[in-house]
PDB file of C-alpha atoms in Angstrom:
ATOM      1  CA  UNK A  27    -171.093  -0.574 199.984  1.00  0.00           C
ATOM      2  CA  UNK A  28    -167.457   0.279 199.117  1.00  0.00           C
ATOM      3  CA  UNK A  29    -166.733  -0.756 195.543  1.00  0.00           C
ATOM      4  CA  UNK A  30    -163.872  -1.110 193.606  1.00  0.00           C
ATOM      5  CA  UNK A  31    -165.712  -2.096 190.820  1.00  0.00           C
ATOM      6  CA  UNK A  32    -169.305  -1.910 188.998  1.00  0.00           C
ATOM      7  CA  UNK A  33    -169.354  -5.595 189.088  1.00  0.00           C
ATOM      8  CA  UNK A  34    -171.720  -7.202 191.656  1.00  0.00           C
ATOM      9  CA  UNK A  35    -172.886 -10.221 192.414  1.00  0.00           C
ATOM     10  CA  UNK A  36    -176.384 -10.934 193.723  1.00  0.00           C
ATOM     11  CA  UNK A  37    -177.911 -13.956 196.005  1.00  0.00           C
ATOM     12  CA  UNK A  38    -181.437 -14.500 197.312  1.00  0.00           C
ATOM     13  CA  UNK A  39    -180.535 -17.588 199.016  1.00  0.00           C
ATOM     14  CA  UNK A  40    -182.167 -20.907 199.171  1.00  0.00           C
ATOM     15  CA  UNK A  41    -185.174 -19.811 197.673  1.00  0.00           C
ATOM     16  CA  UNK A  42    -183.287 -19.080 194.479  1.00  0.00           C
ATOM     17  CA  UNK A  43    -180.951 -22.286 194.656  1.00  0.00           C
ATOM     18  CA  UNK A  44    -178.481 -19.976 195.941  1.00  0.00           C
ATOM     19  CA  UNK A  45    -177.467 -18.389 192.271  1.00  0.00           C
ATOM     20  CA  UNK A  46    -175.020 -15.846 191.846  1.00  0.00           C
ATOM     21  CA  UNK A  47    -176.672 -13.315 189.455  1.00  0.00           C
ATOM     22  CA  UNK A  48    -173.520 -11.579 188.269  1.00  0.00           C
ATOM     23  CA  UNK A  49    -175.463  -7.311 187.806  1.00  0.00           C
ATOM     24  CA  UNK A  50    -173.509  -4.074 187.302  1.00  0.00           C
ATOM     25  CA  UNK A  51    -174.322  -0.839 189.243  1.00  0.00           C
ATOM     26  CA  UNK A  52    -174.694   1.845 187.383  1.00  0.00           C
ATOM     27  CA  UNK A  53    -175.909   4.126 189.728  1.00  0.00           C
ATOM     28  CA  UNK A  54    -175.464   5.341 193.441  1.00  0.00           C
ATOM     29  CA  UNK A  55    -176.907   7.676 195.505  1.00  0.00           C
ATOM     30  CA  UNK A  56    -177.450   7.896 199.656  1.00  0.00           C
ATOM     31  CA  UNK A  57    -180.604   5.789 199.364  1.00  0.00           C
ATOM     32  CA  UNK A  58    -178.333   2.866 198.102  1.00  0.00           C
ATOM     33  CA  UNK A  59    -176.748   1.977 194.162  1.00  0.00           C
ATOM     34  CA  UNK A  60    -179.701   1.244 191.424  1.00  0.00           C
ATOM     35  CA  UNK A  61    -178.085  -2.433 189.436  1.00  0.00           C
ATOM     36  CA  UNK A  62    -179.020  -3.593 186.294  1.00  0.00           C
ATOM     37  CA  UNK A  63    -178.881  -7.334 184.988  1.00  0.00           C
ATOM     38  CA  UNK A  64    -177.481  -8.032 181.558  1.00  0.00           C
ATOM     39  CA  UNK A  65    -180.068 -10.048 179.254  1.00  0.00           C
ATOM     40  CA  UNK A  66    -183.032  -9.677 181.785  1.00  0.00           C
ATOM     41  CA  UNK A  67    -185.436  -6.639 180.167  1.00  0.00           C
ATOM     42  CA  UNK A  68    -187.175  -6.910 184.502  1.00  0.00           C
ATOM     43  CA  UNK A  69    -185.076  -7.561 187.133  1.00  0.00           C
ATOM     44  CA  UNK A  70    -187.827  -7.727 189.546  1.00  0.00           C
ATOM     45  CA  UNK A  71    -188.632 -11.326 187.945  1.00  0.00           C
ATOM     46  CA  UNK A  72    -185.180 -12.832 189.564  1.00  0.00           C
ATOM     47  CA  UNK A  73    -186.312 -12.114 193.026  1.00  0.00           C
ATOM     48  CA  UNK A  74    -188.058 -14.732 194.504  1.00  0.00           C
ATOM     49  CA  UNK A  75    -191.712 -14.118 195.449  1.00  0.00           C
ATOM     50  CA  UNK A  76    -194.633 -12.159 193.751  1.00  0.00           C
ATOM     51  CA  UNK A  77    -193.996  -8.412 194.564  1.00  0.00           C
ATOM     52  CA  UNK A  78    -190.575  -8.076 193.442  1.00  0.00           C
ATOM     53  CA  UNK A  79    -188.651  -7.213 196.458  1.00  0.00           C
ATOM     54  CA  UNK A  80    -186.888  -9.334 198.776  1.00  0.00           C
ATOM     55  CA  UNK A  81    -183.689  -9.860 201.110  1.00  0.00           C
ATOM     56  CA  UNK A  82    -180.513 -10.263 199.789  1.00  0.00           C
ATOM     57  CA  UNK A  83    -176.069 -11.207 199.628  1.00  0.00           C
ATOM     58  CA  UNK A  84    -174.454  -8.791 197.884  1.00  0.00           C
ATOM     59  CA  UNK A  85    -170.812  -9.670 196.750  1.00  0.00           C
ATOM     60  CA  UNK A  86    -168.265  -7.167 195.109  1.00  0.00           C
ATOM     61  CA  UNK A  87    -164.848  -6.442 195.028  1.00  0.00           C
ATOM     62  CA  UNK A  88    -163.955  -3.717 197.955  1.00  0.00           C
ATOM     63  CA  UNK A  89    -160.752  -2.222 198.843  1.00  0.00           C
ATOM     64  CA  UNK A  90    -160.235  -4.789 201.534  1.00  0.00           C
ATOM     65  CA  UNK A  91    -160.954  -7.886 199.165  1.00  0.00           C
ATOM     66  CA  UNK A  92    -163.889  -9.624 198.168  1.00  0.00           C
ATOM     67  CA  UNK A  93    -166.990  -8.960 200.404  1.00  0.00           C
ATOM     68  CA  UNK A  94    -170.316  -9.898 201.370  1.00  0.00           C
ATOM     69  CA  UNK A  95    -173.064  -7.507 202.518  1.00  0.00           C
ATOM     70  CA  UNK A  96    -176.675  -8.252 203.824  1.00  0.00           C
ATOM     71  CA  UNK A  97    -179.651  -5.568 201.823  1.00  0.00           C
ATOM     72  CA  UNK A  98    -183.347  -5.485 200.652  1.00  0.00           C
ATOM     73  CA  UNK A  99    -183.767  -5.239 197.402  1.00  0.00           C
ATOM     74  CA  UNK A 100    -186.498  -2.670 196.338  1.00  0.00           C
ATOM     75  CA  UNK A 101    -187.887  -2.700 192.710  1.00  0.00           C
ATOM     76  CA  UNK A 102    -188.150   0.938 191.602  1.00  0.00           C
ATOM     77  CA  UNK A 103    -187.834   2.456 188.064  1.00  0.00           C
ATOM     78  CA  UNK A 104    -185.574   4.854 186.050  1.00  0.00           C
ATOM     79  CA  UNK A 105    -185.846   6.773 183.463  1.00  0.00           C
ATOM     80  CA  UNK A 106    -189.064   5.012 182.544  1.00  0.00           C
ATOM     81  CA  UNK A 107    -187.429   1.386 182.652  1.00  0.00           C
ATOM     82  CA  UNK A 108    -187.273  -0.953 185.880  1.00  0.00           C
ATOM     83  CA  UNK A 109    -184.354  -1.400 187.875  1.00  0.00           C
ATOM     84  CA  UNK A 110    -183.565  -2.750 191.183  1.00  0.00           C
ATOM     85  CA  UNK A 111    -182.554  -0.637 194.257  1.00  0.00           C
ATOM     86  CA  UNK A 112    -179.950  -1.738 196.691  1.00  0.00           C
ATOM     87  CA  UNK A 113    -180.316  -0.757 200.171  1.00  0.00           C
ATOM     88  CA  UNK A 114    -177.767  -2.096 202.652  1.00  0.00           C
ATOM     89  CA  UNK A 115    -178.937  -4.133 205.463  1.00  0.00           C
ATOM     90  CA  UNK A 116    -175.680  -4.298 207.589  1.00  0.00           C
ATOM     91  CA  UNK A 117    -171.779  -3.661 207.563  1.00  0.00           C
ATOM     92  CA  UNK A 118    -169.888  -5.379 204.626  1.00  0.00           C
ATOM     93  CA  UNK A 119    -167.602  -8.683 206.009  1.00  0.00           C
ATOM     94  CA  UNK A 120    -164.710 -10.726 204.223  1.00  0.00           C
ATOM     95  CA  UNK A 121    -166.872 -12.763 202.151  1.00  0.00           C
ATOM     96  CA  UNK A 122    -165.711 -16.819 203.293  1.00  0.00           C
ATOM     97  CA  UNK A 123    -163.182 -17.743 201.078  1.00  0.00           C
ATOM     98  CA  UNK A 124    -160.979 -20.807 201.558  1.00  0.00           C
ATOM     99  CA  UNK A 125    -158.295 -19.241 203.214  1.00  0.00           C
ATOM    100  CA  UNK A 126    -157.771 -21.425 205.926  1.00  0.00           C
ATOM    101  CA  UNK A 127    -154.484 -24.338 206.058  1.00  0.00           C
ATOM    102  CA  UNK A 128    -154.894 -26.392 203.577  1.00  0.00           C
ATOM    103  CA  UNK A 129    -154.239 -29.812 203.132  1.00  0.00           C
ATOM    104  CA  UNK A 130    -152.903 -32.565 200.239  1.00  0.00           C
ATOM    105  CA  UNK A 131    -154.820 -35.443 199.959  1.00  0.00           C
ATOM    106  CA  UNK A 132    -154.247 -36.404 196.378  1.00  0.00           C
ATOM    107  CA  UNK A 133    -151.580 -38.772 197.725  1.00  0.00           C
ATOM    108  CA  UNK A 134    -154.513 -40.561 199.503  1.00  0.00           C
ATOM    109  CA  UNK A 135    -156.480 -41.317 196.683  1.00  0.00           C
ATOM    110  CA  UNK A 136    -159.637 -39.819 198.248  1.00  0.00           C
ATOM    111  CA  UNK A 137    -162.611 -39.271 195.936  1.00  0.00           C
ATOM    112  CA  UNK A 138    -166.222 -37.459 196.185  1.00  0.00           C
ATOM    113  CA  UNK A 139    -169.061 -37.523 194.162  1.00  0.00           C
ATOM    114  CA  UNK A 140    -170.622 -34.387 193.085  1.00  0.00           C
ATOM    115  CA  UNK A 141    -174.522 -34.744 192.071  1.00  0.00           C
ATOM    116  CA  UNK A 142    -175.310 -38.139 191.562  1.00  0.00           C
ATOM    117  CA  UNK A 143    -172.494 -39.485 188.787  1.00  0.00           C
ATOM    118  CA  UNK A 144    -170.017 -37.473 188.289  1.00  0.00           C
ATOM    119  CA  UNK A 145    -167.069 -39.116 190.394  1.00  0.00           C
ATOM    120  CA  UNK A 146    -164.334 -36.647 191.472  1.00  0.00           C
ATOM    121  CA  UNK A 147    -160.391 -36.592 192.527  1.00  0.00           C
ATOM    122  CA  UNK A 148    -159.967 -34.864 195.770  1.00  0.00           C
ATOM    123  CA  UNK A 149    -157.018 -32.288 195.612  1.00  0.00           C
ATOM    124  CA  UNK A 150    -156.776 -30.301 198.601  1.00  0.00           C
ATOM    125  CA  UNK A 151    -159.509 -29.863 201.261  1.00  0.00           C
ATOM    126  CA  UNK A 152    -159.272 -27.050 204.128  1.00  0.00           C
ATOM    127  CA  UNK A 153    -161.532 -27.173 207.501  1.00  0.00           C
ATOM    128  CA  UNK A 154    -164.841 -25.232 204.928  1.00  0.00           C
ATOM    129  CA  UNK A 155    -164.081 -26.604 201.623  1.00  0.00           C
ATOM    130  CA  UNK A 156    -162.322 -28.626 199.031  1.00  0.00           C
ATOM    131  CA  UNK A 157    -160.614 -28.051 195.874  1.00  0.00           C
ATOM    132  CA  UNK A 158    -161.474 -31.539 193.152  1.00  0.00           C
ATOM    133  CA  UNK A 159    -160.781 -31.955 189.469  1.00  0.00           C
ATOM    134  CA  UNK A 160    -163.902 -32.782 187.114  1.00  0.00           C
ATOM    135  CA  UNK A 161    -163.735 -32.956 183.497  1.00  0.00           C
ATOM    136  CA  UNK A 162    -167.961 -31.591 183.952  1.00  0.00           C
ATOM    137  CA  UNK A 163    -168.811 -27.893 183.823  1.00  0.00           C
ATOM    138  CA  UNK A 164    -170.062 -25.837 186.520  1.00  0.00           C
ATOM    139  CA  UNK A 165    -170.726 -22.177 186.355  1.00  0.00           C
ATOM    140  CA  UNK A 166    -169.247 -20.132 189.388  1.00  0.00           C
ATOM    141  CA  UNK A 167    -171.996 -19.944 191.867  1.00  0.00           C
ATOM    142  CA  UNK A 168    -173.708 -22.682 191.262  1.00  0.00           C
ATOM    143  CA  UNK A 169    -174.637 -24.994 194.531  1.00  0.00           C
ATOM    144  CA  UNK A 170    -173.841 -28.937 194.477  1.00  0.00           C
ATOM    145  CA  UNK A 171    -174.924 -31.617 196.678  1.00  0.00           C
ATOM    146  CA  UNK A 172    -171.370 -33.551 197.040  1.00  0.00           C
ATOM    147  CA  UNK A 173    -170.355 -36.590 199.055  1.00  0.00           C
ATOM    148  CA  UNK A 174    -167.431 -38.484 200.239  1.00  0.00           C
ATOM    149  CA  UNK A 175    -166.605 -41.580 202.414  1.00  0.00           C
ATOM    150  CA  UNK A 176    -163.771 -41.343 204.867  1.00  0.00           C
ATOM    151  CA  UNK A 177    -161.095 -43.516 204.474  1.00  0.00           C
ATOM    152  CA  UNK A 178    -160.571 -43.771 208.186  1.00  0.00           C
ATOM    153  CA  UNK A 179    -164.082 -45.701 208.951  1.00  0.00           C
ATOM    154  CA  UNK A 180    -166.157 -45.500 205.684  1.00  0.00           C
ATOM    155  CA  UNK A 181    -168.676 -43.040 207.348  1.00  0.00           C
ATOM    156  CA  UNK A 182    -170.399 -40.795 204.248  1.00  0.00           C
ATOM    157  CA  UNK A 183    -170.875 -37.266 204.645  1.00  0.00           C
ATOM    158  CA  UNK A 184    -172.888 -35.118 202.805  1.00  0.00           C
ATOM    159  CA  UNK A 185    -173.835 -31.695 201.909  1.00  0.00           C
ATOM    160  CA  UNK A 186    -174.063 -28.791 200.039  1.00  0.00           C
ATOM    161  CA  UNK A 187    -171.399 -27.162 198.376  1.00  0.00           C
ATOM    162  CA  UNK A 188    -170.839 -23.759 196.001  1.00  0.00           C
ATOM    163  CA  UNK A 189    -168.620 -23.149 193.426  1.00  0.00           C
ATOM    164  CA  UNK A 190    -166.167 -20.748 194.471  1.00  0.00           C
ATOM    165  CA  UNK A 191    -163.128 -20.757 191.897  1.00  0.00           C
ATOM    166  CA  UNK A 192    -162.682 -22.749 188.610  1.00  0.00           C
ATOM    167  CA  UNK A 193    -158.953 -23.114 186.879  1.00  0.00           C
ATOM    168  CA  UNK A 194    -159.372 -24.811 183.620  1.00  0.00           C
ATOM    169  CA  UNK A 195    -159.751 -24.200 179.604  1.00  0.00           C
ATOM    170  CA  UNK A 196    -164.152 -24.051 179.589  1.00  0.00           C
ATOM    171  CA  UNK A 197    -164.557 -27.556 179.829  1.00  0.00           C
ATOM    172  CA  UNK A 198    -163.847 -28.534 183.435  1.00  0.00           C
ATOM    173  CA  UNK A 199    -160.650 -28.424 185.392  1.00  0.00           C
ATOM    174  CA  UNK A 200    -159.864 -27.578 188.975  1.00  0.00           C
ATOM    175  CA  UNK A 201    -163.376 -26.225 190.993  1.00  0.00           C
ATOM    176  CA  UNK A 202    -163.064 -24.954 194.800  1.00  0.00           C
ATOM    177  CA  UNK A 203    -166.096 -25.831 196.741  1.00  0.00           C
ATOM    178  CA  UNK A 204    -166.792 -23.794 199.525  1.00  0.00           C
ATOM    179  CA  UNK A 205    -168.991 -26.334 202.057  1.00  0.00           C
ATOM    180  CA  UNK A 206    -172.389 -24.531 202.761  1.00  0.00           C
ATOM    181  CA  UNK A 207    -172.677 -23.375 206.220  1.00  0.00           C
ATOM    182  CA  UNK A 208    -175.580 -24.711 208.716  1.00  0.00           C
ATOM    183  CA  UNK A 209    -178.204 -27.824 208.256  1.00  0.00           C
ATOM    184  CA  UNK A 210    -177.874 -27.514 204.146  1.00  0.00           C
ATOM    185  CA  UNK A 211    -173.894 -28.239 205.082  1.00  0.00           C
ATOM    186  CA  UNK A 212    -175.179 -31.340 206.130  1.00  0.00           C
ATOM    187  CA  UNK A 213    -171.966 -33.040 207.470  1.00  0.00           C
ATOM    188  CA  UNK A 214    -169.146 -32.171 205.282  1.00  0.00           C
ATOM    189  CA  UNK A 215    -167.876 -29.637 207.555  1.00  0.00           C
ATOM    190  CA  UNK A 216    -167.600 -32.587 210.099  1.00  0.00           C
ATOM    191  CA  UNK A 217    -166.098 -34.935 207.736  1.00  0.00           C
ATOM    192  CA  UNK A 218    -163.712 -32.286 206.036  1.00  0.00           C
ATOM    193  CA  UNK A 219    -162.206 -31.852 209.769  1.00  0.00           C
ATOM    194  CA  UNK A 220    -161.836 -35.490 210.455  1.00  0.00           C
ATOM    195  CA  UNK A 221    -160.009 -35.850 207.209  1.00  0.00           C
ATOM    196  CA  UNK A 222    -157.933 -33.183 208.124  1.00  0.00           C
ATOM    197  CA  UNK A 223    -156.970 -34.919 211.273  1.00  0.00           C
ATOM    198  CA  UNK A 224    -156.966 -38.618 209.495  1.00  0.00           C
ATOM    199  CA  UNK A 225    -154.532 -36.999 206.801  1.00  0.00           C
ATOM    200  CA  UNK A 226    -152.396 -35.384 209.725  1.00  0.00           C
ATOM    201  CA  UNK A 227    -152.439 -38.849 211.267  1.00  0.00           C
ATOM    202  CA  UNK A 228    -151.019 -40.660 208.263  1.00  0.00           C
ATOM    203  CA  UNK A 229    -148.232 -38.003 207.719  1.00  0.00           C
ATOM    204  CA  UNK A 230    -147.234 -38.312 211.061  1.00  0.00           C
ATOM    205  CA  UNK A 231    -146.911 -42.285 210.618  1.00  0.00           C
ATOM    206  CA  UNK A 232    -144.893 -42.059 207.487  1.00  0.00           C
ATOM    207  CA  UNK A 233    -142.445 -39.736 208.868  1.00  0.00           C
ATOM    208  CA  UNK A 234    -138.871 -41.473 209.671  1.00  0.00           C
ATOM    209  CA  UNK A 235    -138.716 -42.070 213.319  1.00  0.00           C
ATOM    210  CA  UNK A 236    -135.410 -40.387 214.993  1.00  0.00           C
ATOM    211  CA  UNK A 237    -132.720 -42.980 216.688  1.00  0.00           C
TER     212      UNK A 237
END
């Protein structure tokens, strides 16, 4: 686990709602880096299930960018007081951001709904995601069922989303949602691309024609 920085970020999946528990190494040795969490006297009681161990996503900032990293999480002690052990699973990958093309559709007057009121501006949307605006807070992390109607045929798709990146002053403001991969995706991976191709469509037709 490569780190450029003590700051970690910790998932246990659906089990846990698929949380990011932000934790801070403060320790590393060739058995894997000992992590504390801030607030929580026993960080065995975040991991889901009775014994306090588990499987894991690690996140952290690496010299490449920000990564991801499969590891079983052992509950061991230090200096008298508990702690969790990291012990890496599998290689470290590019953690899925939304780097891919992405397209305007704010022109289009597009809108999703995130939970089961809160009625949202589509920005941008790439082929795994979607950038809104929402005057509601949501912490970083956090996973959202969102859903949105095409405007090509009025099909609804539906899924899962987490908060990826937030640009605003505390309360609300600009959220990236990173579409959840898989059956908890539902179908907004499938109706992200044909809104992608819908939007590409309509550009094309407003375009001046040559001649």
């Amino acid at each position: 686990m490569q780190r450029t920085s003590d700051h970690i970020w910790i998932s246990f999946g659906s089990d846990d709602g698929h949380l990011l528990h932000p934790a801070t190494v403060w320790s590393s040795d060739a058995d894997g880096a000992l992590c504390r969490f801030d607030g929580v006297p026993d960080p065995s009681d975040l991991v889901p299930g009775p014994t306090g161990d588990g499987q894991a996503v690690v996140y952290f900032h690496g010299p490449g960018g920000f990564c991801q990293q499969p590891a079983t999480i052992v509950r061991t002690e230090t200096n008298g007081a508990p702690a969790l052990r990291l012990v890496p699973t599998g290689v470290a990958a590019t953690a899925e951001e939304r780097v891919l093309e992405r397209f305007s559709v704010e022109a289009f007057g597009v809108s999703v709904v995130v939970g089961e009121d809160d009625v949202c501006p589509l920005i941008d949307v790439s082929a795994i995601g979607m950038g809104i605006h929402s005057d509601a807070r949501y912490r970083m992390g956090r996973v959202l069922r969102v859903a949105f109607e095409s405007p090509e045929d009025a099909s609804v798709h539906a899924g899962y989303c987490r908060v990826r990146s937030l640009k605003g002053d505390g309360a609300g403001g600009r959220y990236g949602l990173l579409a959840l991969d898989g059956a908890e995706g539902g179908t907004l991976r499938t109706g992200l691309r044909d809104l992608i191709a819908w939007v590409r469509r309509s550009e094309l037709r407003r375009m001046p024609r040559a001649g």
